[in-house]
Amino acid sequence: MNRSIIARLEKIVGRDGVLTSPEDLAVYGYDGTFEDHRPNLVVLPRSTEQVSQILSLAAEENIPIVTRGMGSGLAAASVPFYGEMVLTTTRMNRILEIDTVNASTHVEAGVVTADLQAAVEKLGLFYPPDPSSIKHSTIGGNIACNAGGPRCLKYGVTGDYVLGLTLVLADGRILRTGNQCIKDVVGYDLKALFTGSEGTLGVITEALLRLTARPKFARTALAEFSSLEEASHTVNAILLAGIVPAALELMDETAVACVEESLHLGLPLDVEAILLIETDGSDDETVWREIEAAARICRDNGARQVSVARDEAERASLWQARRSVSPALARKAPNKLGEDITVPRSAIPEAVRGLKAISAKYGLPIVIFGHAGDGNLHPNILFDKREPEQWEKVEQMVGEEFALALQLGGTLSGEHGVGALKRPYLQQALGPVSTEVQKRIKAALDPFYILNRGKIFPD
Amino acid sequence: MNRSIIARLEKIVGRDGVLTSPEDLAVYGYDGTFEDHRPNLVVLPRSTEQVSQILSLAAEENIPIVTRGMGSGLAAASVPFYGEMVLTTTRMNRILEIDTVNASTHVEAGVVTADLQAAVEKLGLFYPPDPSSIKHSTIGGNIACNAGGPRCLKYGVTGDYVLGLTLVLADGRILRTGNQCIKDVVGYDLKALFTGSEGTLGVITEALLRLTARPKFARTALAEFSSLEEASHTVNAILLAGIVPAALELMDETAVACVEESLHLGLPLDVEAILLIETDGSDDETVWREIEAAARICRDNGARQVSVARDEAERASLWQARRSVSPALARKAPNKLGEDITVPRSAIPEAVRGLKAISAKYGLPIVIFGHAGDGNLHPNILFDKREPEQWEKVEQMVGEEFALALQLGGTLSGEHGVGALKRPYLQQALGPVSTEVQKRIKAALDPFYILNRGKIFPD
């Protein structure tokens, strides 16, 4: 980056807001994937106005930009593959307002999601989306990727909580869209268009988010199934009975075995699936009735054992198996690659069996867990990246996972996004017309292709 | 329309699918507003393929098109102001599939919403959106306008149930977007962009809709408040307690007086507001506990009387007041103009007082009712259209209603859309940047401005 551009950026954000040394740049080049590409410069604005000035400059000088929160993405959407300038929102981390009457909050994009949750919960309010990166990912990143999480079955995904956005467009103009109103049908739903657009249409700088009442009570049950089909039917039976659990998590036999082998919790090794079910709400009696009804449905659908936690300690112990999956995987193999394909709920058994067939074909374990209520599965391939032939296999396996999801009427991603990694599969997933329409929208809003090059769309 | 075009259209849809006689055309020129403009031709396709052929022809010959369902809109979005060709979806009225396992349905755009609801309820499923036009409006029209209704507080609006859409673009290409998966973050959310786009970006021909379990029980309460502020605080208190009623309807004193004067139900004439609250769900005990909790909150917040229906007959009688508003208005004045401004919940009292001030200023009654839980108010101006000076006043009053909503942080429309009638106010509501961005998207998808000219955007 030439000196005069650096000087102009320093004038906008101050000297400490522009990083150029190799040591500084090194920490802005990777995310939660295996990708790592150093940016040529990092700029850390403190306000929407500063972002606007940076993008005006970038437009004028035709400087490509990659926007980044805390870099916890799982599709390399925030990795500067071509050494672009990285714009980091982490200094824009103020909670500007929590409106308890209208149950909403106005935040800057760099607020860490768990920090926001803690702040609103103190006031009896609740921000439900709970991606597993919650302790270090930002609201801006969550919105850019339309992040999910286990609670999304009941409460909806990040996009369902976006009432309004402040964005900076590719030409530097500031766009404010949305308002405090939950119902708003004035013009196109721009906030929905920008949510999940992975930094390719604008830079999200502030968000107005809807909150709900904090649920005061939660109850948990763990059900063991000898048959995956029965577990899957149970998921549908629970939902069709009108019970919408706050979590409805599935672990397949490989996940159970993996946790048990590593942690010796006494989990059964002869099940095909475990369901972890949680209900929550503002009335203890109601929450209790719901978990009992869900447990009954499990038994009626072939669960060989169902445990309902009677107190907080038992509840924590039921959750331990699910929470232990990630650490157990880390002990079992040097590396894992977790995908997040989504299929219609009815196709879960076929998806799990198809994933096992892929695992058998390539001789690498795939551990499967996920959010059964919305058909969102996280197959994790275990491998050793130091072995080049294993990495080659992993890449082929991922391609087969995607093909399987599409063949079952599902899609490539329920939570992680397309980023750089899934773009070779985009057209296969969406078809040529949808891909072309999306490219037209991209071109209409970012005609000089400044924002997040090489993401989402195949070249 | 010249003979050769008519012949080509007849070749696509058959002779009975093209209407050209003045008598036939007359019934496709109006909607639920006062606008009435005859189209030059009406075409009634029976399939997505036929719509594609019609739009290819229209693109080739540069023929502007207005898409229309049953014409129940309240913003003149489906009125052919310039004598355009009208494309009516009413012959595409098949429910193609109801998938009970995945709780979804695939329908053609011309299915009447109430017909769909009845069909899925027979199978124990539920399609919640309930615009008041439900018995005659179509799913396609509901999606094009992102229709709401009283139940949307708990269940969300039409867009929350759209899993996928089949559309025909302005150039005749068929776009399929979305799938059975509730979570899908692959590419831009095109279905959200097309939902609420009022026929300006494409012609919706089919929809894949999410269903839920049918609630088996409902309980209703009616609460009387001497003070509008207390009623408004009560709405917030109920929601902040974690109760999300299936309906939370407000009637102000003018609405109560209007109903009572016309129907003599014994309603109190000295209240400032009535709240009608309904809870529903799959478990009677839970639904009962919720309505009792809501009733308690009403009493704690100053309600001078709260009646909870003990059986179905009492429930029907509580609903009678709310259901009687429209017929009562019809008896009171020859014409009414109902708007649907939306404000933050905290601003409801100020909005109601502001509307009363507008009423007093112009000397025409404004009756106010609406969906209090989401701040969506329907102020109805009563007048006589035969008096030109009254109509002139009404137009000024509507402008003042919009200005009031915007000043309170709200917006022009929660349910009806912009159509032709609100477009003069669009830029004031959205600002110049948002308006310009939306125009760019319009131009990207409909470069020759074939689809629904003169709607949404100011000239």
Coordinates of N, CA and C in Angstrom, one line a residue, chain A residues 99-103 124-125 145-150 152 157 160 169 171 173-177 179-190 192-198 200-201 213-214 216 236 239-243 282-283 285-286 289 340 342-347 371 373-374 376 409-418 426 429-430 432-434 436-447 456-457, chain B residues 99-103 124-125 145-150 152 157 160 169 171 173-177 179-190 192-198 200-201 213-214 216 236 239-243 282-286 289 340 342-347 371 373-374 376 409-418 426 429-430 432-434 436-447 456-457:
Chain A
D99 N -33.3 -0.7 24.9 CA -34.7 -0.2 25.1 C -35.6 -1.2 25.7
T100 N -35.8 -1.1 27.0 CA -36.5 -2.2 27.7 C -38.0 -2.2 27.4
V101 N -38.5 -1.0 27.0 CA -39.9 -0.9 26.7 C -40.3 -1.6 25.4
N102 N -39.5 -1.2 24.4 CA -39.8 -1.8 23.1 C -39.0 -3.1 22.8
A103 N -38.2 -3.5 23.8 CA -37.5 -4.8 23.7 C -36.6 -4.8 22.5
G124 N -33.4 -8.6 32.2 CA -34.6 -9.4 32.0 C -35.0 -9.7 30.5
L125 N -34.1 -9.3 29.6 CA -34.3 -9.5 28.2 C -33.4 -10.6 27.7
C145 N -23.2 -13.3 8.3 CA -23.3 -14.8 8.0 C -24.7 -15.4 8.4
N146 N -25.6 -14.5 8.9 CA -26.9 -15.0 9.4 C -26.7 -16.2 10.2
A147 N -25.9 -16.0 11.3 CA -25.5 -17.1 12.2 C -26.7 -17.8 12.8
G148 N -26.6 -19.1 13.1 CA -27.6 -19.9 13.8 C -27.2 -20.3 15.2
G149 N -27.4 -21.6 15.5 CA -27.1 -22.1 16.8 C -28.3 -23.0 17.3
P150 N -28.0 -23.8 18.4 CA -29.1 -24.8 18.8 C -30.4 -24.1 19.1
C152 N -32.0 -21.9 17.7 CA -32.7 -21.3 16.6 C -33.9 -22.1 16.2
V157 N -33.2 -17.6 13.6 CA -31.8 -17.3 13.4 C -31.5 -15.8 13.6
D160 N -33.7 -13.2 12.1 CA -35.0 -13.0 12.6 C -35.0 -11.9 13.7
L169 N -22.0 1.5 2.0 CA -22.1 0.9 0.7 C -20.7 1.0 0.1
D171 N -19.6 2.6 -2.3 CA -19.2 3.9 -2.8 C -19.0 4.9 -1.6
R173 N -21.3 5.7 0.7 CA -22.6 6.2 1.3 C -23.1 5.4 2.4
I174 N -23.7 6.1 3.4 CA -24.3 5.4 4.5 C -25.7 5.1 4.3
L175 N -26.1 3.8 4.4 CA -27.4 3.4 4.2 C -28.0 3.0 5.6
R176 N -29.1 3.6 6.0 CA -29.8 3.1 7.2 C -31.1 2.5 6.7
T177 N -31.4 1.3 7.2 CA -32.6 0.6 6.7 C -33.2 -0.1 8.0
N179 N -36.2 -0.1 11.2 CA -36.6 0.7 12.3 C -37.1 -0.1 13.5
Q180 N -37.6 0.5 14.5 CA -38.1 -0.2 15.7 C -39.3 -1.1 15.4
C181 N -39.9 -1.0 14.3 CA -41.2 -1.7 14.0 C -40.9 -3.1 13.6
I182 N -41.6 -4.1 14.2 CA -41.4 -5.5 13.8 C -42.1 -5.7 12.4
K183 N -43.2 -5.1 12.2 CA -43.8 -5.2 10.9 C -43.5 -3.9 10.0
D184 N -43.0 -4.1 8.9 CA -42.6 -3.0 8.0 C -42.6 -3.5 6.6
V185 N -43.5 -3.1 5.8 CA -43.6 -3.5 4.4 C -43.4 -2.4 3.4
V186 N -42.6 -1.4 3.8 CA -42.3 -0.2 3.0 C -41.1 -0.5 2.1
G187 N -41.3 -0.8 0.9 CA -40.1 -1.1 0.0 C -39.6 -2.5 0.2
Y188 N -38.5 -2.7 -0.5 CA -37.8 -4.0 -0.5 C -37.2 -4.3 0.9
D189 N -37.1 -5.5 1.3 CA -36.6 -5.9 2.6 C -35.0 -5.9 2.5
L190 N -34.4 -4.7 2.5 CA -33.0 -4.6 2.4 C -32.2 -5.2 3.5
A192 N -33.0 -7.9 5.1 CA -32.9 -9.3 4.8 C -31.9 -9.6 3.7
L193 N -31.8 -8.7 2.7 CA -30.8 -8.9 1.6 C -29.4 -8.8 2.2
F194 N -29.1 -7.8 3.0 CA -27.8 -7.7 3.5 C -27.4 -8.7 4.6
T195 N -28.4 -9.2 5.3 CA -28.1 -10.3 6.3 C -27.7 -11.5 5.5
G196 N -26.6 -12.1 5.9 CA -26.1 -13.3 5.2 C -25.4 -13.0 3.9
S197 N -25.1 -11.7 3.6 CA -24.5 -11.4 2.3 C -22.9 -11.4 2.5
E198 N -22.5 -11.8 3.6 CA -21.0 -12.1 3.9 C -20.1 -11.0 3.4
T200 N -20.3 -8.8 1.1 CA -20.1 -8.6 -0.4 C -20.9 -7.4 -0.9
L201 N -21.9 -6.9 -0.1 CA -22.8 -5.9 -0.6 C -22.6 -4.6 0.2
A213 N -38.4 -11.6 25.9 CA -38.3 -11.8 27.4 C -37.4 -13.0 27.6
R214 N -36.6 -12.8 28.7 CA -35.7 -13.9 29.0 C -36.4 -15.1 29.6
K216 N -37.2 -18.0 32.0 CA -36.7 -18.1 33.4 C -36.4 -19.5 33.8
N236 N -39.8 -35.5 14.5 CA -41.0 -35.0 13.8 C -42.3 -35.1 14.7
L239 N -42.4 -32.2 17.2 CA -42.7 -30.9 16.6 C -44.2 -30.9 16.2
L240 N -44.7 -32.0 15.6 CA -46.1 -32.1 15.2 C -47.0 -32.1 16.3
A241 N -46.5 -32.4 17.6 CA -47.4 -32.3 18.7 C -47.5 -30.9 19.2
G242 N -46.8 -30.0 18.6 CA -46.9 -28.6 19.0 C -45.9 -28.2 20.0
I243 N -45.0 -29.0 20.3 CA -43.9 -28.7 21.2 C -42.7 -28.2 20.4
S282 N -41.3 -19.0 30.5 CA -41.4 -18.1 31.6 C -42.2 -18.7 32.8
D283 N -42.7 -19.9 32.6 CA -43.6 -20.5 33.6 C -43.1 -22.0 33.8
E285 N -44.1 -24.6 35.5 CA -45.0 -25.7 35.3 C -45.2 -26.0 33.8
T286 N -45.3 -25.0 33.0 CA -45.5 -25.2 31.6 C -44.2 -25.8 31.0
R289 N -44.3 -29.4 32.0 CA -45.3 -30.2 31.2 C -44.7 -30.5 29.8
D340 N -21.6 -28.1 7.6 CA -23.0 -27.9 8.2 C -24.1 -27.9 7.1
T342 N -27.6 -29.1 5.4 CA -28.9 -29.0 5.9 C -29.8 -29.9 5.0
V343 N -30.7 -30.7 5.6 CA -31.6 -31.5 4.8 C -33.0 -31.4 5.3
P344 N -34.0 -31.7 4.5 CA -35.3 -31.8 5.1 C -35.3 -32.8 6.3
R345 N -36.1 -32.5 7.3 CA -36.0 -33.3 8.5 C -36.2 -34.8 8.2
S346 N -37.1 -35.1 7.3 CA -37.4 -36.5 6.9 C -36.2 -37.2 6.4
A347 N -35.2 -36.5 5.9 CA -34.1 -37.1 5.2 C -32.9 -37.3 6.1
H371 N -28.3 -30.1 14.7 CA -29.6 -29.5 15.2 C -30.7 -30.3 14.5
G373 N -33.9 -30.7 14.9 CA -35.2 -30.1 14.6 C -35.2 -29.3 13.3
D374 N -34.1 -28.8 12.9 CA -34.1 -28.1 11.6 C -33.2 -28.8 10.5
N376 N -30.3 -29.6 10.4 CA -28.9 -29.1 10.2 C -27.9 -30.0 10.8
G409 N -32.5 -32.9 -1.3 CA -33.3 -31.8 -1.2 C -32.8 -30.7 -0.2
G410 N -31.6 -30.9 0.2 CA -31.1 -30.0 1.2 C -30.2 -28.9 0.6
T411 N -29.3 -28.4 1.4 CA -28.4 -27.4 0.9 C -27.0 -27.4 1.6
L412 N -26.1 -26.6 1.1 CA -24.7 -26.6 1.5 C -24.4 -26.2 2.9
S413 N -25.3 -25.3 3.3 CA -24.9 -24.6 4.6 C -26.2 -24.1 5.3
G414 N -26.3 -24.5 6.6 CA -27.4 -23.9 7.4 C -26.9 -22.8 8.2
E415 N -25.6 -22.7 8.5 CA -25.2 -21.7 9.4 C -23.8 -21.0 9.0
H416 N -23.0 -21.7 8.4 CA -21.6 -21.2 8.2 C -21.5 -20.2 7.0
G417 N -22.3 -20.4 6.0 CA -22.2 -19.6 4.8 C -21.4 -20.2 3.7
V418 N -21.2 -19.4 2.6 CA -20.5 -19.9 1.4 C -19.0 -19.5 1.5
L426 N -21.6 -23.4 -5.5 CA -22.8 -22.5 -5.4 C -23.8 -22.8 -6.5
A429 N -25.8 -25.8 -6.3 CA -26.9 -25.6 -5.2 C -28.0 -24.8 -5.7
L430 N -27.7 -23.7 -6.3 CA -28.7 -22.7 -6.6 C -29.3 -22.7 -8.0
P432 N -28.3 -22.0 -12.3 CA -27.7 -20.9 -13.0 C -28.6 -19.6 -12.9
V433 N -29.9 -19.7 -12.9 CA -30.7 -18.4 -12.9 C -30.5 -17.7 -11.6
S434 N -30.6 -18.4 -10.5 CA -30.5 -17.8 -9.2 C -29.1 -17.2 -9.0
E436 N -27.1 -16.1 -11.4 CA -27.0 -14.9 -12.2 C -27.7 -13.8 -11.6
V437 N -28.9 -14.0 -11.1 CA -29.6 -12.9 -10.4 C -28.9 -12.3 -9.3
Q438 N -28.2 -13.2 -8.5 CA -27.5 -12.7 -7.3 C -26.2 -11.9 -7.8
K439 N -25.6 -12.4 -8.9 CA -24.5 -11.6 -9.4 C -24.9 -10.2 -9.9
R440 N -26.2 -10.2 -10.5 CA -26.7 -8.8 -10.9 C -26.9 -7.9 -9.7
I441 N -27.4 -8.5 -8.6 CA -27.6 -7.6 -7.4 C -26.2 -7.2 -6.9
K442 N -25.2 -8.1 -6.9 CA -23.9 -7.7 -6.5 C -23.4 -6.6 -7.4
A443 N -23.5 -6.7 -8.7 CA -23.0 -5.7 -9.6 C -23.7 -4.4 -9.4
A444 N -25.0 -4.4 -9.1 CA -25.8 -3.2 -8.9 C -25.3 -2.4 -7.7
L445 N -24.9 -3.2 -6.6 CA -24.5 -2.5 -5.4 C -23.0 -2.3 -5.2
D446 N -22.3 -3.0 -6.0 CA -20.8 -2.9 -5.9 C -20.2 -3.0 -7.3
P447 N -20.5 -2.0 -8.1 CA -20.1 -2.2 -9.5 C -18.6 -2.3 -9.8
I456 N -18.5 -16.0 -2.1 CA -19.8 -16.5 -2.5 C -19.9 -17.0 -3.9
F457 N -19.5 -16.1 -4.9 CA -19.7 -16.4 -6.3 C -18.5 -17.1 -6.9
Chain B
D99 N -46.8 -31.8 2.8 CA -45.8 -32.7 3.4 C -46.0 -32.7 4.9
T100 N -46.6 -33.8 5.4 CA -46.9 -33.7 6.9 C -45.7 -34.0 7.7
V101 N -44.7 -34.8 7.1 CA -43.5 -35.1 7.9 C -42.6 -33.9 8.1
N102 N -42.4 -33.1 7.0 CA -41.5 -31.9 7.1 C -42.3 -30.7 7.4
A103 N -43.7 -30.8 7.5 CA -44.5 -29.7 7.8 C -44.3 -28.6 6.8
G124 N -54.0 -31.6 10.7 CA -53.4 -31.3 12.0 C -52.3 -30.3 11.9
L125 N -52.2 -29.6 10.7 CA -51.1 -28.6 10.5 C -51.7 -27.2 10.5
C145 N -47.1 -8.9 -1.0 CA -47.3 -7.8 -0.1 C -46.8 -8.1 1.3
N146 N -46.3 -9.3 1.6 CA -45.8 -9.8 2.9 C -46.9 -9.5 3.9
A147 N -48.1 -10.1 3.7 CA -49.3 -9.8 4.5 C -49.1 -10.2 5.9
G148 N -49.8 -9.5 6.8 CA -49.8 -9.8 8.2 C -51.1 -10.3 8.7
G149 N -51.6 -9.8 9.9 CA -52.8 -10.2 10.5 C -52.6 -10.3 12.0
P150 N -53.7 -10.4 12.8 CA -53.6 -10.4 14.2 C -52.7 -11.5 14.8
C152 N -50.0 -12.5 13.8 CA -48.6 -12.4 13.4 C -47.7 -12.0 14.6
V157 N -45.1 -12.9 10.2 CA -45.9 -12.5 9.0 C -45.7 -13.6 7.9
D160 N -42.3 -15.0 7.0 CA -41.7 -16.0 7.9 C -42.1 -17.4 7.6
L169 N -39.0 -14.1 -14.0 CA -38.4 -12.8 -14.1 C -38.9 -12.0 -15.2
D171 N -37.6 -11.1 -17.8 CA -37.2 -11.6 -19.2 C -37.7 -12.9 -19.5
R173 N -37.4 -15.7 -17.7 CA -36.7 -16.9 -17.1 C -37.4 -17.3 -15.8
I174 N -37.3 -18.6 -15.6 CA -37.9 -19.1 -14.3 C -36.8 -19.2 -13.2
L175 N -37.1 -18.6 -12.1 CA -36.2 -18.6 -11.0 C -36.8 -19.4 -9.9
R176 N -36.0 -20.5 -9.4 CA -36.5 -21.2 -8.2 C -35.5 -20.9 -7.1
T177 N -36.0 -20.5 -6.0 CA -35.2 -20.1 -4.9 C -35.7 -20.7 -3.6
N179 N -35.8 -23.9 -0.5 CA -35.9 -25.3 -0.4 C -36.6 -25.7 0.9
Q180 N -36.7 -27.0 1.2 CA -37.4 -27.5 2.4 C -36.7 -27.1 3.7
C181 N -35.5 -26.6 3.6 CA -34.7 -26.4 4.8 C -35.0 -25.0 5.4
I182 N -35.2 -25.1 6.7 CA -35.6 -23.8 7.4 C -34.3 -22.9 7.5
K183 N -33.2 -23.6 7.7 CA -31.9 -22.8 7.8 C -31.2 -22.9 6.4
D184 N -30.9 -21.8 5.8 CA -30.3 -21.9 4.5 C -29.5 -20.6 4.3
V185 N -28.2 -20.6 4.3 CA -27.4 -19.4 4.2 C -26.5 -19.5 3.0
V186 N -27.0 -20.1 1.9 CA -26.3 -20.2 0.7 C -26.7 -19.1 -0.3
G187 N -25.8 -18.1 -0.3 CA -26.1 -16.9 -1.2 C -27.1 -15.9 -0.6
Y188 N -27.5 -14.9 -1.4 CA -28.4 -13.9 -0.9 C -29.8 -14.5 -0.7
D189 N -30.5 -13.9 0.3 CA -31.8 -14.4 0.6 C -32.8 -13.8 -0.4
L190 N -32.9 -14.4 -1.6 CA -33.7 -13.9 -2.7 C -35.2 -14.0 -2.3
A192 N -36.6 -13.5 0.5 CA -36.9 -12.4 1.3 C -37.0 -11.1 0.5
L193 N -36.1 -11.0 -0.5 CA -36.2 -9.8 -1.4 C -37.4 -9.8 -2.2
F194 N -37.9 -10.9 -2.7 CA -39.1 -11.0 -3.6 C -40.3 -10.8 -2.7
T195 N -40.3 -11.4 -1.5 CA -41.5 -11.2 -0.6 C -41.6 -9.8 -0.3
G196 N -42.8 -9.2 -0.5 CA -43.1 -7.8 -0.2 C -42.7 -6.9 -1.4
S197 N -42.2 -7.5 -2.5 CA -41.8 -6.6 -3.6 C -42.9 -6.2 -4.5
E198 N -44.1 -6.6 -4.2 CA -45.4 -6.1 -4.8 C -45.4 -6.2 -6.3
T200 N -43.0 -6.1 -8.5 CA -42.1 -5.2 -9.3 C -40.8 -5.9 -9.7
L201 N -40.5 -7.1 -9.1 CA -39.3 -7.7 -9.4 C -39.5 -9.1 -10.2
A213 N -47.5 -27.0 13.8 CA -48.6 -27.8 14.4 C -49.8 -26.9 14.7
R214 N -51.0 -27.5 14.4 CA -52.2 -26.7 14.7 C -52.4 -26.6 16.2
K216 N -54.4 -26.5 19.4 CA -55.6 -27.2 19.7 C -56.5 -26.4 20.7
N236 N -46.9 -4.0 26.9 CA -45.4 -4.2 27.2 C -45.2 -5.2 28.3
L239 N -45.8 -8.8 27.3 CA -44.7 -9.4 26.4 C -43.4 -9.5 27.2
L240 N -43.1 -8.6 28.1 CA -41.9 -8.7 28.9 C -42.0 -9.8 30.0
A241 N -43.2 -10.3 30.3 CA -43.4 -11.4 31.2 C -43.1 -12.7 30.4
G242 N -42.9 -12.6 29.2 CA -42.6 -13.9 28.4 C -43.9 -14.5 27.8
I243 N -45.0 -13.8 27.9 CA -46.2 -14.3 27.3 C -46.3 -13.7 25.9
S282 N -50.9 -26.1 22.3 CA -51.3 -27.6 22.1 C -51.7 -28.2 23.4
D283 N -51.6 -27.4 24.5 CA -51.8 -28.0 25.9 C -52.8 -27.0 26.6
D284 N -54.0 -27.5 26.9 CA -55.1 -26.7 27.4 C -54.6 -26.0 28.7
E285 N -54.0 -26.8 29.6 CA -53.6 -26.3 30.9 C -52.6 -25.1 30.7
T286 N -51.7 -25.2 29.8 CA -50.7 -24.2 29.5 C -51.4 -22.9 29.0
R289 N -53.2 -21.2 31.8 CA -52.3 -20.5 32.7 C -51.8 -19.2 32.1
D340 N -52.5 1.8 7.7 CA -51.9 0.8 8.7 C -50.5 1.2 9.1
T342 N -47.4 2.0 11.5 CA -46.8 1.2 12.5 C -45.8 2.0 13.3
V343 N -45.8 1.9 14.6 CA -45.0 2.7 15.5 C -44.3 1.8 16.5
P344 N -43.2 2.2 17.1 CA -42.7 1.4 18.3 C -43.8 1.3 19.3
R345 N -43.8 0.1 20.0 CA -44.9 -0.1 20.9 C -45.1 1.0 22.0
S346 N -43.9 1.6 22.4 CA -44.0 2.6 23.4 C -44.6 3.9 22.9
A347 N -44.7 4.0 21.6 CA -45.3 5.3 21.1 C -46.8 5.2 20.8
H371 N -53.2 -3.9 15.9 CA -52.5 -5.0 16.5 C -51.4 -4.4 17.5
G373 N -49.7 -5.4 19.9 CA -48.4 -6.1 20.3 C -47.3 -5.7 19.4
D374 N -47.6 -5.4 18.1 CA -46.5 -5.0 17.2 C -46.7 -3.5 16.8
N376 N -48.9 -1.9 15.3 CA -49.5 -1.7 14.0 C -50.9 -1.2 14.2
G409 N -40.9 7.5 14.9 CA -40.0 6.4 14.7 C -40.6 5.2 14.1
G410 N -41.8 5.4 13.5 CA -42.5 4.3 12.9 C -42.4 4.3 11.4
T411 N -43.4 3.7 10.7 CA -43.3 3.7 9.3 C -44.7 3.7 8.6
L412 N -44.8 3.8 7.3 CA -46.0 4.0 6.6 C -46.9 2.8 6.6
S413 N -46.4 1.6 6.7 CA -47.2 0.5 6.5 C -46.6 -0.8 7.2
G414 N -47.5 -1.4 7.9 CA -47.1 -2.7 8.6 C -47.6 -3.9 7.8
E415 N -48.6 -3.7 7.0 CA -49.2 -4.8 6.3 C -49.7 -4.6 4.9
H416 N -50.1 -3.4 4.6 CA -50.7 -3.1 3.2 C -49.7 -2.9 2.1
G417 N -48.6 -2.4 2.4 CA -47.6 -2.1 1.3 C -47.7 -0.7 0.8
V418 N -46.8 -0.4 -0.1 CA -46.7 0.9 -0.7 C -47.6 1.1 -1.9
L426 N -42.6 7.6 0.0 CA -41.5 6.6 0.2 C -40.2 7.2 0.6
A429 N -39.9 8.3 4.0 CA -39.9 7.2 5.0 C -38.5 6.5 5.0
L430 N -37.9 6.3 3.8 CA -36.7 5.5 3.7 C -35.4 6.3 3.6
P432 N -33.1 9.1 1.0 CA -32.7 9.0 -0.4 C -31.7 7.8 -0.7
V433 N -30.9 7.4 0.2 CA -29.9 6.3 -0.1 C -30.7 5.0 -0.3
S434 N -31.5 4.7 0.7 CA -32.3 3.4 0.6 C -33.1 3.4 -0.7
E436 N -32.6 5.0 -3.5 CA -31.8 4.8 -4.6 C -31.3 3.4 -4.8
V437 N -30.9 2.8 -3.6 CA -30.4 1.4 -3.7 C -31.6 0.4 -4.1
Q438 N -32.8 0.7 -3.7 CA -33.9 -0.1 -4.1 C -34.2 0.0 -5.6
K439 N -34.0 1.3 -6.1 CA -34.2 1.5 -7.5 C -33.1 0.8 -8.3
R440 N -31.9 0.7 -7.8 CA -30.9 0.0 -8.5 C -31.2 -1.5 -8.6
I441 N -31.8 -2.0 -7.5 CA -32.1 -3.5 -7.5 C -33.2 -3.7 -8.5
K442 N -34.2 -2.8 -8.5 CA -35.3 -2.9 -9.5 C -34.7 -2.8 -10.9
A443 N -33.8 -1.9 -11.2 CA -33.2 -1.8 -12.5 C -32.4 -3.0 -12.9
A444 N -31.8 -3.6 -11.9 CA -30.9 -4.8 -12.2 C -31.8 -6.0 -12.6
L445 N -33.0 -6.1 -12.0 CA -33.9 -7.3 -12.3 C -34.9 -7.0 -13.3
D446 N -35.2 -5.8 -13.6 CA -36.3 -5.4 -14.5 C -35.8 -4.2 -15.3
P447 N -34.8 -4.4 -16.2 CA -34.1 -3.2 -16.8 C -35.0 -2.5 -17.7
I456 N -44.6 1.4 -5.9 CA -43.5 1.5 -4.8 C -42.7 2.8 -5.0
F457 N -42.1 3.0 -6.1 CA -41.1 4.1 -6.3 C -41.8 5.4 -6.8

